mmCIF file of C-alpha atoms in Angstrom:
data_model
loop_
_atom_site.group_PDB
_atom_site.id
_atom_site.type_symbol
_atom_site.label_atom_id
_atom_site.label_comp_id
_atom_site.label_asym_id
_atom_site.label_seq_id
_atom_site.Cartn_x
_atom_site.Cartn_y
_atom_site.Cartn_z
ATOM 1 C CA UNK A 1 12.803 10.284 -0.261
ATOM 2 C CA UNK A 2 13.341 14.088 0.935
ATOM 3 C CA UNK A 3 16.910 14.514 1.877
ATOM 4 C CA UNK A 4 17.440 15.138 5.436
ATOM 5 C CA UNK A 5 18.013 18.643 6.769
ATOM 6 C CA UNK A 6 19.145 17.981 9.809
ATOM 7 C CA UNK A 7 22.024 15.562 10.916
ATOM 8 C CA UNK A 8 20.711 12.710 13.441
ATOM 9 C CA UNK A 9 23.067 14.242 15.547
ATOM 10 C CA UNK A 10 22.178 17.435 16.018
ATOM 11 C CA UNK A 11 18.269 16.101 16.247
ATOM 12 C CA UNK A 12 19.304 13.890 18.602
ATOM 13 C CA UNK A 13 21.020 16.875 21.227
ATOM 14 C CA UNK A 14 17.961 18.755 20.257
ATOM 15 C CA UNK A 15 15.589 15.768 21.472
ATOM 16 C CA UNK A 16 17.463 15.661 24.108
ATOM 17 C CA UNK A 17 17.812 19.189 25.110
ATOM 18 C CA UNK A 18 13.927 19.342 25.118
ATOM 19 C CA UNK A 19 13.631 16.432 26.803
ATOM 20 C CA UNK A 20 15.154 17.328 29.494
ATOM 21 C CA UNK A 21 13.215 20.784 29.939
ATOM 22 C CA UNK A 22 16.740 22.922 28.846
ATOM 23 C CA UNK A 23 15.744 23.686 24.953
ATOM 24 C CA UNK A 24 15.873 27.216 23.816
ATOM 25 C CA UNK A 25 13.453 28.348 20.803
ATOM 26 C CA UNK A 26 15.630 27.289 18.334
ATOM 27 C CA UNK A 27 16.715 23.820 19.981
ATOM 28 C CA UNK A 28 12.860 23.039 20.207
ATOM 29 C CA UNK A 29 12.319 24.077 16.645
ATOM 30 C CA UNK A 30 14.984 21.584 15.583
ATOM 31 C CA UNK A 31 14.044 18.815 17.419
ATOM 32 C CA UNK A 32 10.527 19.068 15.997
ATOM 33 C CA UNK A 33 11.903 19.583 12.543
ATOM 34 C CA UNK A 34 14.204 16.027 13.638
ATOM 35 C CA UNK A 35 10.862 14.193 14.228
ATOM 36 C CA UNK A 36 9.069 15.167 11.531
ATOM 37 C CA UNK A 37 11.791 14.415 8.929
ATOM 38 C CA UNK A 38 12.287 10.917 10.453
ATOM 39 C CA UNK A 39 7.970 10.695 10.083
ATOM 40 C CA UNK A 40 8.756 11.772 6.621
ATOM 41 C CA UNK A 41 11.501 8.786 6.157
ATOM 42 C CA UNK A 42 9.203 5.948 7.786
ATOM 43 C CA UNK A 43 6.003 7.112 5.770
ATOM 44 C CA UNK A 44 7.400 7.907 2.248
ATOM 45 C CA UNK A 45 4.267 9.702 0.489
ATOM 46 C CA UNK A 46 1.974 12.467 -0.393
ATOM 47 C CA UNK A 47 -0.995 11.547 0.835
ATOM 48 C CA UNK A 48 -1.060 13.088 4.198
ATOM 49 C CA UNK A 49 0.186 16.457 5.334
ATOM 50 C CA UNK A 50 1.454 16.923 8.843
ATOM 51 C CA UNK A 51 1.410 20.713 10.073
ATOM 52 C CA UNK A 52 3.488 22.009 12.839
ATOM 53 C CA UNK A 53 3.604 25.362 13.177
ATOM 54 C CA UNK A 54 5.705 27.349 12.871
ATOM 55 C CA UNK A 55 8.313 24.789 13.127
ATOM 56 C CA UNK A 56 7.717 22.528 9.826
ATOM 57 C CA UNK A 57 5.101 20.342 7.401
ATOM 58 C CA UNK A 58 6.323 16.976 5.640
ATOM 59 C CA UNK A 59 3.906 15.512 3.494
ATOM 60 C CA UNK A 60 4.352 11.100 4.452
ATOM 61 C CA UNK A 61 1.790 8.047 3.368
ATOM 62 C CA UNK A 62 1.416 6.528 0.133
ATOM 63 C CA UNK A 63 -1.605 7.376 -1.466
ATOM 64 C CA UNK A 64 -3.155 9.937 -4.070
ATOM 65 C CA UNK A 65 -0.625 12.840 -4.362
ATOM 66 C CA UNK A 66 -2.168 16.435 -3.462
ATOM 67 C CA UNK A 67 -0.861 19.026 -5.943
ATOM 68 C CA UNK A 68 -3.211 22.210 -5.603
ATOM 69 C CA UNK A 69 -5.297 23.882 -2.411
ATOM 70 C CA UNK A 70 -5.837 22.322 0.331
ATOM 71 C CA UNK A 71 -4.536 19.018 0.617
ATOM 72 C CA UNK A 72 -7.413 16.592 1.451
ATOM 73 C CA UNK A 73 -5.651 14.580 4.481
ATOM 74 C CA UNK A 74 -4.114 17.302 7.480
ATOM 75 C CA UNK A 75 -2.500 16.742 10.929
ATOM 76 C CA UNK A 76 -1.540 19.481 12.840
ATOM 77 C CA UNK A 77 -0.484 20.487 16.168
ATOM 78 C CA UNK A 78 1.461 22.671 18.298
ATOM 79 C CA UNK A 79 5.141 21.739 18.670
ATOM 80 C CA UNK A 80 4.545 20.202 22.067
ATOM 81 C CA UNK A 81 2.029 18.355 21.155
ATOM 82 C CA UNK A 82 3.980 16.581 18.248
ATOM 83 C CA UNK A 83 7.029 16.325 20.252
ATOM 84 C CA UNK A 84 4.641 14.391 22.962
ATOM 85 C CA UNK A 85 3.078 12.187 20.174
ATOM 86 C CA UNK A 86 6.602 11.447 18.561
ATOM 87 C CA UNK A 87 8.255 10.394 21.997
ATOM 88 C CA UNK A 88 5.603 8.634 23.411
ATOM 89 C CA UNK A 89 4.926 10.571 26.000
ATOM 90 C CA UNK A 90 1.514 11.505 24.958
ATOM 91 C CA UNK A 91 -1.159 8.452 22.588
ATOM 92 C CA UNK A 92 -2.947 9.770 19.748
ATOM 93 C CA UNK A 93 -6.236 8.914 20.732
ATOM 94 C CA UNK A 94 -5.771 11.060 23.549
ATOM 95 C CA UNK A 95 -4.473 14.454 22.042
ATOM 96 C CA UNK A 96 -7.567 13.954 19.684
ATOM 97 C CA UNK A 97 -9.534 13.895 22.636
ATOM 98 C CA UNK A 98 -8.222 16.518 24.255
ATOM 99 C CA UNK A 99 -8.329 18.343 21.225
ATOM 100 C CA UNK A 100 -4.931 18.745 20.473
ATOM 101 C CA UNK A 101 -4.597 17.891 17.451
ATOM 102 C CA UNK A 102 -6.674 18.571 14.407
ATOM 103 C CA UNK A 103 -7.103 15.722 11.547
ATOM 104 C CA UNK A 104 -8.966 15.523 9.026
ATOM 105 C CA UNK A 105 -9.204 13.274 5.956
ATOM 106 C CA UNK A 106 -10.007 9.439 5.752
ATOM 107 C CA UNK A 107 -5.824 8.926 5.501
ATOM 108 C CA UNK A 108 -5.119 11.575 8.908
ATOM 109 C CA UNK A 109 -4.611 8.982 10.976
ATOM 110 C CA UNK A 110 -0.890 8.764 12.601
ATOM 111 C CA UNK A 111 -1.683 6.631 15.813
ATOM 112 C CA UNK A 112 0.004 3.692 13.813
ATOM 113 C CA UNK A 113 3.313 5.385 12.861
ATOM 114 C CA UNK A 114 3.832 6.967 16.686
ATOM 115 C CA UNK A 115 5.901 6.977 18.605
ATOM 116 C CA UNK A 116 8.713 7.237 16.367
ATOM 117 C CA UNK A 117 11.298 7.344 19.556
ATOM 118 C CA UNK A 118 10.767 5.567 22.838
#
């Protein structure tokens, strides 16, 4: 398990902060960072590499381990979008709709480890 960069503290102000429509740059950068660590710590793995740029990637699921290239399973987003999807405040079958996020691979899938906060 990856060791966590950020204290649950200081992800928690940041969630928080962004929540609440006050986060600077930086506060919204950490908060995504937060989320995406905690994805990493409910969905140990390799399998599945979750993109948000330019904020942060965590590779989570169990399952064949990518090592070179492009890794065969991708999620990514803009940092709204994740911080939507990891709050709740926005379903995964929607944002895929909408085009909001872009998955591909047979293991891109995240609908059944969201929300991650309520």
């Amino acid at each position: 398990m990856a060791r966590r960069r950020i204290s649950r503290s200081q992800g928690e102000a940041a969630l928080v902060s962004w929540q609440a429509g006050t986060a600077d740059r930086a506060s919204t950068i950490r908060a995504v960072r937060y989320l995406l660590e905690e994805l990493g710590e409910r969905a140990p793995g390799h399998a599945v590499e979750v993109r948000v740029p330019p904020a942060g990637v965590v590779q989570v699921v169990e399952g064949p381990r990518h090592t070179r290239g492009t890794p065969p399973n991708v999620v990514e987003m803009s940092m709204q979008t994740w911080l939507l999807l990891a709050t709740g405040a926005l379903v995964w079958s929607d944002a895929l709709a909408a085009g909001d996020v872009s998955a591909s691979g047979l293991r891109a899938d995240l609908s059944d480890l969201l929300p991650l906060v309520g």
